[in-house]
PDB file of C-alpha atoms and ligand atoms in Angstrom:
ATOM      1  CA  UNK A   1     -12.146   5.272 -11.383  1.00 98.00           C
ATOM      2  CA  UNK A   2     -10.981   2.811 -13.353  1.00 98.00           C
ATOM      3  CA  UNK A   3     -10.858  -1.144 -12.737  1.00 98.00           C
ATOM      4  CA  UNK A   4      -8.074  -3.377 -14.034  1.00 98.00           C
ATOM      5  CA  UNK A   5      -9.793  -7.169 -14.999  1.00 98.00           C
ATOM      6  CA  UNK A   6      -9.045 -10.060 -16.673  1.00 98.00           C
ATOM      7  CA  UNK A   7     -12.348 -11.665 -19.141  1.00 98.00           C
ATOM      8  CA  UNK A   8     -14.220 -13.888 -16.499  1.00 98.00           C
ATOM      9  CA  UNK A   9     -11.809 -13.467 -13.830  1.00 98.00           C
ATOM     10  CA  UNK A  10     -13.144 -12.188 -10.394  1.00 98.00           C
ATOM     11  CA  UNK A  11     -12.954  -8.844 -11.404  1.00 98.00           C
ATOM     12  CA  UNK A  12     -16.354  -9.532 -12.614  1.00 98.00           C
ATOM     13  CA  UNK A  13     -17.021  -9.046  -9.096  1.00 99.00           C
ATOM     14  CA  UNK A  14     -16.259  -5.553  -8.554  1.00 99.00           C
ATOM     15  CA  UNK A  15     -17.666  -5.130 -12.064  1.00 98.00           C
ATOM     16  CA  UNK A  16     -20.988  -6.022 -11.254  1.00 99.00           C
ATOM     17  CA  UNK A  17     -20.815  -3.955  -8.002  1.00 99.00           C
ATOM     18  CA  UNK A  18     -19.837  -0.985 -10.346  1.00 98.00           C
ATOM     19  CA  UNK A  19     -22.896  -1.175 -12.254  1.00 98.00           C
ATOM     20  CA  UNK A  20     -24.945  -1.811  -9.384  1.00 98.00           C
ATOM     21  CA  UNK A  21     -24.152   0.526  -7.511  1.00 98.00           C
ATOM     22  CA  UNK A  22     -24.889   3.001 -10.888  1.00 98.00           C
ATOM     23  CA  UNK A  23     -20.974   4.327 -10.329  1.00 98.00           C
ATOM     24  CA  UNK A  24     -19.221   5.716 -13.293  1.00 98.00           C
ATOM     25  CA  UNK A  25     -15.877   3.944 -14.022  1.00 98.00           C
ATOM     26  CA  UNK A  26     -13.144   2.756 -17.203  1.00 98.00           C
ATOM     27  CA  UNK A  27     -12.091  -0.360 -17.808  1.00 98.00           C
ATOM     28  CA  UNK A  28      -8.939  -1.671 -18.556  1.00 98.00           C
ATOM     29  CA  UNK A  29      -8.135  -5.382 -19.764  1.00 98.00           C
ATOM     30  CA  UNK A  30      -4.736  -7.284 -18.444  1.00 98.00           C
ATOM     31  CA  UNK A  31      -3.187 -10.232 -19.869  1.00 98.00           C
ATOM     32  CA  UNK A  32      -2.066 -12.035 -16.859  1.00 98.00           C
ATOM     33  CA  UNK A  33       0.341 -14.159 -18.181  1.00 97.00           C
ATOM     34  CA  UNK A  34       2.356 -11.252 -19.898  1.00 98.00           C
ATOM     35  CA  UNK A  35       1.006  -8.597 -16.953  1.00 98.00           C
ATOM     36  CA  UNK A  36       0.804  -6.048 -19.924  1.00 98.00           C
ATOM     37  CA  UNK A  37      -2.448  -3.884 -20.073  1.00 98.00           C
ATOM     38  CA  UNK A  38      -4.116  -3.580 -23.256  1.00 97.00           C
ATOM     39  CA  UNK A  39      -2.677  -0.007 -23.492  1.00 96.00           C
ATOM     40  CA  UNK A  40       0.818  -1.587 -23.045  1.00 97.00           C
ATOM     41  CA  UNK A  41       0.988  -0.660 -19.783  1.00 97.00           C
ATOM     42  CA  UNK A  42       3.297  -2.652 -17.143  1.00 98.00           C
ATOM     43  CA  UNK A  43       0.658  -3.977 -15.080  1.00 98.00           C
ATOM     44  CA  UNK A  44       3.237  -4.922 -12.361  1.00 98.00           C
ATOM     45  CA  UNK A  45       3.405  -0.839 -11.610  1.00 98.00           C
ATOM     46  CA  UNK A  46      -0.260  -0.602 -11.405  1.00 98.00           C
ATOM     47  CA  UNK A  47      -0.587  -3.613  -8.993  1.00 98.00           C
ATOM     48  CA  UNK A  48       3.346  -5.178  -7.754  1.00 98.00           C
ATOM     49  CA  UNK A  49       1.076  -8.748  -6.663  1.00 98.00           C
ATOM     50  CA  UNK A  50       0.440  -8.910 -10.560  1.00 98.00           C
ATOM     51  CA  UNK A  51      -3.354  -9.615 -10.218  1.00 98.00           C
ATOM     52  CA  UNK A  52      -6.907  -8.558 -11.185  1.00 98.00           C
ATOM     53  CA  UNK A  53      -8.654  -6.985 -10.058  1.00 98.00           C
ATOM     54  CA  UNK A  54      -7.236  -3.780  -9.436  1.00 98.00           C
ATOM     55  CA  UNK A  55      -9.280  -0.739  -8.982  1.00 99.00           C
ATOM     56  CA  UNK A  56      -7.153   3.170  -9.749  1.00 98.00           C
ATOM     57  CA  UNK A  57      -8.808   5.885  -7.862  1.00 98.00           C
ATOM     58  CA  UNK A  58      -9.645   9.603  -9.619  1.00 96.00           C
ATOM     59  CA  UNK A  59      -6.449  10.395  -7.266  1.00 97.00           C
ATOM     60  CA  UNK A  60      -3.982   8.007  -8.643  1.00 97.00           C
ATOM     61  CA  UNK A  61      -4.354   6.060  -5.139  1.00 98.00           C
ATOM     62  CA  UNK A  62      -4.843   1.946  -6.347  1.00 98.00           C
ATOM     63  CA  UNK A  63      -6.858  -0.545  -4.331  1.00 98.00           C
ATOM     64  CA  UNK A  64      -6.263  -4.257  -4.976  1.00 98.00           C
ATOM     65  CA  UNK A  65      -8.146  -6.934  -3.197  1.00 98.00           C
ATOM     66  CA  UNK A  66     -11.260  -7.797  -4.394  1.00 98.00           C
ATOM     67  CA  UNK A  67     -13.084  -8.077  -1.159  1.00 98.00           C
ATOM     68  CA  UNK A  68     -11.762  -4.441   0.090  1.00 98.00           C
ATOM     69  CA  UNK A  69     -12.541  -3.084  -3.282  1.00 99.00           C
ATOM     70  CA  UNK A  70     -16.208  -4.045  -3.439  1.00 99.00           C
ATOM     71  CA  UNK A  71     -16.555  -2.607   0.370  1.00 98.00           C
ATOM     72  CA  UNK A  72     -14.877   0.296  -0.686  1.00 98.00           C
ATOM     73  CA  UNK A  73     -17.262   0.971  -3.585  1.00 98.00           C
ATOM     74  CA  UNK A  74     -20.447   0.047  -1.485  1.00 98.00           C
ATOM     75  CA  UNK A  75     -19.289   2.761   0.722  1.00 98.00           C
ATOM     76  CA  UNK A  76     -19.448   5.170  -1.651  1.00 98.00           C
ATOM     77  CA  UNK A  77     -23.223   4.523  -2.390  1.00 98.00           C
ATOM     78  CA  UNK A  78     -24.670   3.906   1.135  1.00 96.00           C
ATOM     79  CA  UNK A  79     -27.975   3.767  -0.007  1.00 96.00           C
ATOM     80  CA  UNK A  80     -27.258   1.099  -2.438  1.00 96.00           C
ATOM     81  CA  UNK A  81     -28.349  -1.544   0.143  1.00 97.00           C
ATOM     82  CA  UNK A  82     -24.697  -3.097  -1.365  1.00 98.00           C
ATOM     83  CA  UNK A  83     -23.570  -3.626   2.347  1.00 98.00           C
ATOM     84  CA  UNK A  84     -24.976  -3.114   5.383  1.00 98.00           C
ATOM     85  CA  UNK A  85     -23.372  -0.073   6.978  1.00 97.00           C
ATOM     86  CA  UNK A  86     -20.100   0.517   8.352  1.00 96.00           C
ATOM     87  CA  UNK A  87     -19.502  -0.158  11.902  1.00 96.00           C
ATOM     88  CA  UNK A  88     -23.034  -2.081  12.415  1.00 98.00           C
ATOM     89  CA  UNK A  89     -22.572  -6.031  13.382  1.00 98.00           C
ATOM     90  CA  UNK A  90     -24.313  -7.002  10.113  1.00 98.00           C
ATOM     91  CA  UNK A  91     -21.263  -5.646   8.349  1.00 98.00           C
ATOM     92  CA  UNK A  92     -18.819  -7.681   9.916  1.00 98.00           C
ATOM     93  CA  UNK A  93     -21.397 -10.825   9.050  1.00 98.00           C
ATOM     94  CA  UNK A  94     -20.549  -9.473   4.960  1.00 98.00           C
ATOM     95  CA  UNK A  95     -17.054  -9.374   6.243  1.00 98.00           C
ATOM     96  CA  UNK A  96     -17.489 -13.359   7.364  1.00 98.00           C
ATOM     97  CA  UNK A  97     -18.579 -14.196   4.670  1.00 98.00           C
ATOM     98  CA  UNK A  98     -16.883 -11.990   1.877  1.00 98.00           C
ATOM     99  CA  UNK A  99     -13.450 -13.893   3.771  1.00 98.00           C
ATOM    100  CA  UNK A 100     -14.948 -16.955   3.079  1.00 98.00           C
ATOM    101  CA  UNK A 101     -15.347 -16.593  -0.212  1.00 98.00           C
ATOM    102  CA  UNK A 102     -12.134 -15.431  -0.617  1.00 98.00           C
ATOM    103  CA  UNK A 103     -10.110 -18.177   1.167  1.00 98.00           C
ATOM    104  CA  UNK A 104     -12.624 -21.019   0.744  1.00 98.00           C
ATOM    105  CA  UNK A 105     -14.280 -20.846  -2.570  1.00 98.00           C
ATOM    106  CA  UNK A 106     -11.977 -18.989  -4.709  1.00 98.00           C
ATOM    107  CA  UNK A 107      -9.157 -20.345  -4.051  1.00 98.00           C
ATOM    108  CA  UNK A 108     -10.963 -23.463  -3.853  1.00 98.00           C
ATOM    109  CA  UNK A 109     -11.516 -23.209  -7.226  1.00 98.00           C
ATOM    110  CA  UNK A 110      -7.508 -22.139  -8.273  1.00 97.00           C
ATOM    111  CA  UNK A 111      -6.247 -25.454  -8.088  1.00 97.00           C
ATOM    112  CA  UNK A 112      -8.847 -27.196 -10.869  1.00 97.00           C
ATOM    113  CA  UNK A 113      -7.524 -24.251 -13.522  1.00 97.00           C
ATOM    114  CA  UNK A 114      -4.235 -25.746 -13.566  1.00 95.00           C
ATOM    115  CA  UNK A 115      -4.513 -27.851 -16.529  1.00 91.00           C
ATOM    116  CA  UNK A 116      -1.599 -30.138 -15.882  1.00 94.00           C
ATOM    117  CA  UNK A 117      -2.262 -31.272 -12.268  1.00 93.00           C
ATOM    118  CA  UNK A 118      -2.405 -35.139 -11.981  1.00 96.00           C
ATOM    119  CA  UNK A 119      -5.438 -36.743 -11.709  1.00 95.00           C
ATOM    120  CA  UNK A 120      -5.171 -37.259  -7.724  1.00 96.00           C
ATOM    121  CA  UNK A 121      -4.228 -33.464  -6.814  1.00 96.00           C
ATOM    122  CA  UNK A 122      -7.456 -32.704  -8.463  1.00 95.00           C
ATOM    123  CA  UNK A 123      -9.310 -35.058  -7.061  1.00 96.00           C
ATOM    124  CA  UNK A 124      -8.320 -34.030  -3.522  1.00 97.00           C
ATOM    125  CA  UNK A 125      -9.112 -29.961  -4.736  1.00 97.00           C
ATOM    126  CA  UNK A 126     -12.271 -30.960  -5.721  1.00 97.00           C
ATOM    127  CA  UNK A 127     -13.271 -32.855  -2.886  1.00 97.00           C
ATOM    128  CA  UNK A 128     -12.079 -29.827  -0.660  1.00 98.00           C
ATOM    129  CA  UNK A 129     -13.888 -27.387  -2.698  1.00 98.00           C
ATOM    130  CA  UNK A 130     -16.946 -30.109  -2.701  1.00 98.00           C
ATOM    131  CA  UNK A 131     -17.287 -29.629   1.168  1.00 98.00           C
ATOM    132  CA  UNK A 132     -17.213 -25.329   0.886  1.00 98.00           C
ATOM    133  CA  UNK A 133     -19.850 -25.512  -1.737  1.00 98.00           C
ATOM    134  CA  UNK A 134     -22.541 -28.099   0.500  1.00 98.00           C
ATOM    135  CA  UNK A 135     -21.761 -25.463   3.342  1.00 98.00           C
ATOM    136  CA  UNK A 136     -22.947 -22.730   1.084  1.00 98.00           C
ATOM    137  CA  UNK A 137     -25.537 -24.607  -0.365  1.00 98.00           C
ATOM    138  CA  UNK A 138     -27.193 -25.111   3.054  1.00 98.00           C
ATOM    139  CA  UNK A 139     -26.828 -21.169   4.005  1.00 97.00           C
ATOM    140  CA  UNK A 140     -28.783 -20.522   0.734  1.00 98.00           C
ATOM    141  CA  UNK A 141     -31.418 -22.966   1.239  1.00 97.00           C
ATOM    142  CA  UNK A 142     -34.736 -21.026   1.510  1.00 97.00           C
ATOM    143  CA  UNK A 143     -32.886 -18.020   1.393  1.00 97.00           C
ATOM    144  CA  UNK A 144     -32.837 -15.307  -1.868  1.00 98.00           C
ATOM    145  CA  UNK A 145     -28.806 -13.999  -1.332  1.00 98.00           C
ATOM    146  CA  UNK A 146     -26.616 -14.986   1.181  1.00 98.00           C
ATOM    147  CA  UNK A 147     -27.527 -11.949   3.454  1.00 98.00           C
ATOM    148  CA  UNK A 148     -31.228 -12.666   2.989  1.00 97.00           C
ATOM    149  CA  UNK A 149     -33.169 -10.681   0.832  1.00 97.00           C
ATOM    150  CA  UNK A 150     -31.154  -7.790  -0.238  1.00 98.00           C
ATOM    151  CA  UNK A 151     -28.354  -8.424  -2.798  1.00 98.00           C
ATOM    152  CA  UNK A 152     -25.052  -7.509  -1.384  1.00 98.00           C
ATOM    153  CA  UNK A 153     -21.170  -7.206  -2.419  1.00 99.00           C
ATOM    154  CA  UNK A 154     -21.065 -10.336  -1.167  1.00 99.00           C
ATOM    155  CA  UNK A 155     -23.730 -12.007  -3.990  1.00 99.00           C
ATOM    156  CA  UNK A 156     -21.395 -10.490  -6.649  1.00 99.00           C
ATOM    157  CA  UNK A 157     -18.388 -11.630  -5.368  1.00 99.00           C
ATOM    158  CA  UNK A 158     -19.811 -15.544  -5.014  1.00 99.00           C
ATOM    159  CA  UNK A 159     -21.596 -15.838  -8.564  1.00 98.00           C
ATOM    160  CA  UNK A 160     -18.448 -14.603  -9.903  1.00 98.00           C
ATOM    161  CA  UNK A 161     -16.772 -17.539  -8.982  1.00 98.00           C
ATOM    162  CA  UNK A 162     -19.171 -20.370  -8.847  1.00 98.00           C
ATOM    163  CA  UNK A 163     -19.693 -19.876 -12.603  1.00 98.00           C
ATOM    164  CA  UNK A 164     -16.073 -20.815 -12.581  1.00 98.00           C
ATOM    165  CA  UNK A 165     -17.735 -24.236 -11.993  1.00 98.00           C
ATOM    166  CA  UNK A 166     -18.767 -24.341 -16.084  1.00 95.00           C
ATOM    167  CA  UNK A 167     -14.984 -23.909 -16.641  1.00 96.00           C
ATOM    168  CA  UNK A 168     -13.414 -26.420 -14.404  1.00 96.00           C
ATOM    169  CA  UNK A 169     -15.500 -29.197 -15.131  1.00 93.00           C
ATOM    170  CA  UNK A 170     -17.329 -28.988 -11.324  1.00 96.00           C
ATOM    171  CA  UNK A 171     -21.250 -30.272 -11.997  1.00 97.00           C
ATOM    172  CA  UNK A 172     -23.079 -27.531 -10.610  1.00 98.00           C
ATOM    173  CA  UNK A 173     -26.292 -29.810 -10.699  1.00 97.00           C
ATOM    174  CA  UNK A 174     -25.181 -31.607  -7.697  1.00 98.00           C
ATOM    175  CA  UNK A 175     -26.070 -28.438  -5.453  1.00 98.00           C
ATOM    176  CA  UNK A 176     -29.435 -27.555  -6.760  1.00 98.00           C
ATOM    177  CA  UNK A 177     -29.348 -24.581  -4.310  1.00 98.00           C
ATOM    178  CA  UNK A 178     -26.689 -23.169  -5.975  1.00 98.00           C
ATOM    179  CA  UNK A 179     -27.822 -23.569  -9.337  1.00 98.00           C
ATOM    180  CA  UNK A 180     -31.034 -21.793  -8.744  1.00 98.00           C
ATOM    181  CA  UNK A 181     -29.025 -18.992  -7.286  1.00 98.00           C
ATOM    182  CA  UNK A 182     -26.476 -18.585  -9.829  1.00 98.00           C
ATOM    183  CA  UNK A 183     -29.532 -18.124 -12.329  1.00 98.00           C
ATOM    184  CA  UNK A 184     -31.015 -15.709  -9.780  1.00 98.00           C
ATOM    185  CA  UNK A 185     -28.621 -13.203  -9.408  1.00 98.00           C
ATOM    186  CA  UNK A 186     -27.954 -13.723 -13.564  1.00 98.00           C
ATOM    187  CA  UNK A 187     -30.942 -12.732 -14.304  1.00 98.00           C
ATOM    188  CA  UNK A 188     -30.490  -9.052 -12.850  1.00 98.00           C
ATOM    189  CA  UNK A 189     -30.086  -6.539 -15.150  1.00 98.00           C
ATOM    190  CA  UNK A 190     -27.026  -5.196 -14.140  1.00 98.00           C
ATOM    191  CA  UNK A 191     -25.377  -8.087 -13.593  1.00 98.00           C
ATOM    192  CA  UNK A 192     -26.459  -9.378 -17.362  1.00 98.00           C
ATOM    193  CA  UNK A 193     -24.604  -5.917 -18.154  1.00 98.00           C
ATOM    194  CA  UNK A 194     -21.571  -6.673 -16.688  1.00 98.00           C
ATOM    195  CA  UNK A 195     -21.384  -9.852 -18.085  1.00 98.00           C
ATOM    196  CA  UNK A 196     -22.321  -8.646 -21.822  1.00 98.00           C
ATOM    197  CA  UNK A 197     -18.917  -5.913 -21.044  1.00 98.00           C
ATOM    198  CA  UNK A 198     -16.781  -9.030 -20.708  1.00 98.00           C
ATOM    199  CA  UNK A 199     -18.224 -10.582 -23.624  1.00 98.00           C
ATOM    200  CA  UNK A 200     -20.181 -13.326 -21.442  1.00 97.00           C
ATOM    201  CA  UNK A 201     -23.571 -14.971 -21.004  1.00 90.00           C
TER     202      UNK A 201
HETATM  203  N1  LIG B   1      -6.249 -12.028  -3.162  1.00 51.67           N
HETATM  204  C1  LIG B   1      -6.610 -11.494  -4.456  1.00 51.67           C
HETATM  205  C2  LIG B   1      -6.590 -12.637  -5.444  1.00 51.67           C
HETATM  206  C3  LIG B   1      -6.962 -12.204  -6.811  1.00 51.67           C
HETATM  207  C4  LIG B   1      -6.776 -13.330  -7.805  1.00 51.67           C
HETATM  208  O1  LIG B   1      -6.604 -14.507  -7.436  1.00 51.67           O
HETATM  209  N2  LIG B   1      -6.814 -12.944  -9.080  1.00 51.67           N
HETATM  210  C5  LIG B   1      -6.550 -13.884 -10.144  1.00 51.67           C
HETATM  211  C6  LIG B   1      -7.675 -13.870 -11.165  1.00 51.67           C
HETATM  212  S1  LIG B   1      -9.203 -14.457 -10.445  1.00 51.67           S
HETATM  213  C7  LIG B   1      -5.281 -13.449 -10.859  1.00 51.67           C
HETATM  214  O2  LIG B   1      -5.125 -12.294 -11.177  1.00 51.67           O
HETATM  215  N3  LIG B   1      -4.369 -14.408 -11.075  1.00 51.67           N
HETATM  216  C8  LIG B   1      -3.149 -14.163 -11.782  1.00 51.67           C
HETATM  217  C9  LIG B   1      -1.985 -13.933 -10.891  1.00 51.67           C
HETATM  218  O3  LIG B   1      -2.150 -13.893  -9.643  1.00 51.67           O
HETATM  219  O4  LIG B   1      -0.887 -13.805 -11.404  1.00 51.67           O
HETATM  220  C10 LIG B   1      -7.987 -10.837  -4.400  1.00 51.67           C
HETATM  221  O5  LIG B   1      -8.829 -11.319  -3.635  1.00 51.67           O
HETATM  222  O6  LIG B   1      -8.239  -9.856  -5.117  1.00 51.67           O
END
């Protein structure tokens, strides 16, 4: 398999479910402003919407979609604990919240990378993002990962983008909940991996 990522982007998710999940894979970096590979490739053929991540199966077949991907490679190591299993209701409670990561919190967060907004649209994206993050922070309270006590697709996916928070100027410190989590799930090993591949601490 191979996974198509940009540094820091939330292909880190499916990253870290890679090397959780102890699944052999390539790597292969994309600018996304040119949507060249670093092979020279036209990333536009690999993936037509143009983003990462982007994961190219032994059989040519390519998966985009972050939240499908990570399901899709849980599946493939059942035992894992990486989702609860197909079909069962706890899966479609990974599904909740996998969904709201994706429409809430990440693209929450899109809005305070662009550099040039004025002052006011930002305000307002933060604000919006502001309310997500106290709704997460009270689902974590007392609580090791969001699905209790076994680290799922869904952990990888949401540290992936709240350290996003460092880079967009969003104090972290006002969610204490969060904070301690982000360290949490940092400090496993394979997740420190995955971040050392990209280059990051
Ligand atoms: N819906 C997609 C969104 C992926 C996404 O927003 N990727 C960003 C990086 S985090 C990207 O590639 N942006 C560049 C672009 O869309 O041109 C998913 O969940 O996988």
């Amino acid at each position: 398999m191979k996974l198509y990522f940009s540094t820091a982007a939330c292909s880190l998710s499916p990253r870290i479910v890679l090397m959780e999940a102890g699944l052999p894979f390539t790597a292969e970096k994309v600018d996304l402003k040119s949507k060249k590979t670093t092979s020279g490739a036209d990333y536009l053929s690999v993936n037509s919407k143009g983003a990462v991540p982007a994961l190219e199966l032994d059989d040519g077949q390519v998966l985009t979609e972050g939240p499908a991907i990570v399901q899709y490679l849980a599946d493939l190591e059942p035992d894992s604990g990486l989702a609860p299993r197909a079909g069962s209701f706890e899966r479609y409670r990974l599904m909740e919240i996998l969904n709201f990561i994706s429409s809430e919190v990440h693209k929450g967060f899109s809005p305070l990378f662009k550099r040039d907004a004025p002052a006011d649209a930002r305000q307002i994206a933060m604000d919006n993002l502001a309310k997500k993050l106290d709704w997460l922070s009270m689902q974590l309270a007392g609580k090791k990962f969001l699905m209790g006590d076994t680290f799922t697709v869904a952990d990888a996916y949401l540290f992936t983008v709240l350290r996003w928070s460092g880079l967009v100027q969003v104090d972290l410190a006002k969610w204490p909940v969060l904070t301690a989590y982000v360290a949490r799930v940092g400090e496993r090993p394979k997740v420190k991996e995955a971040l050392h591949a990209e280059g990051l601490k």
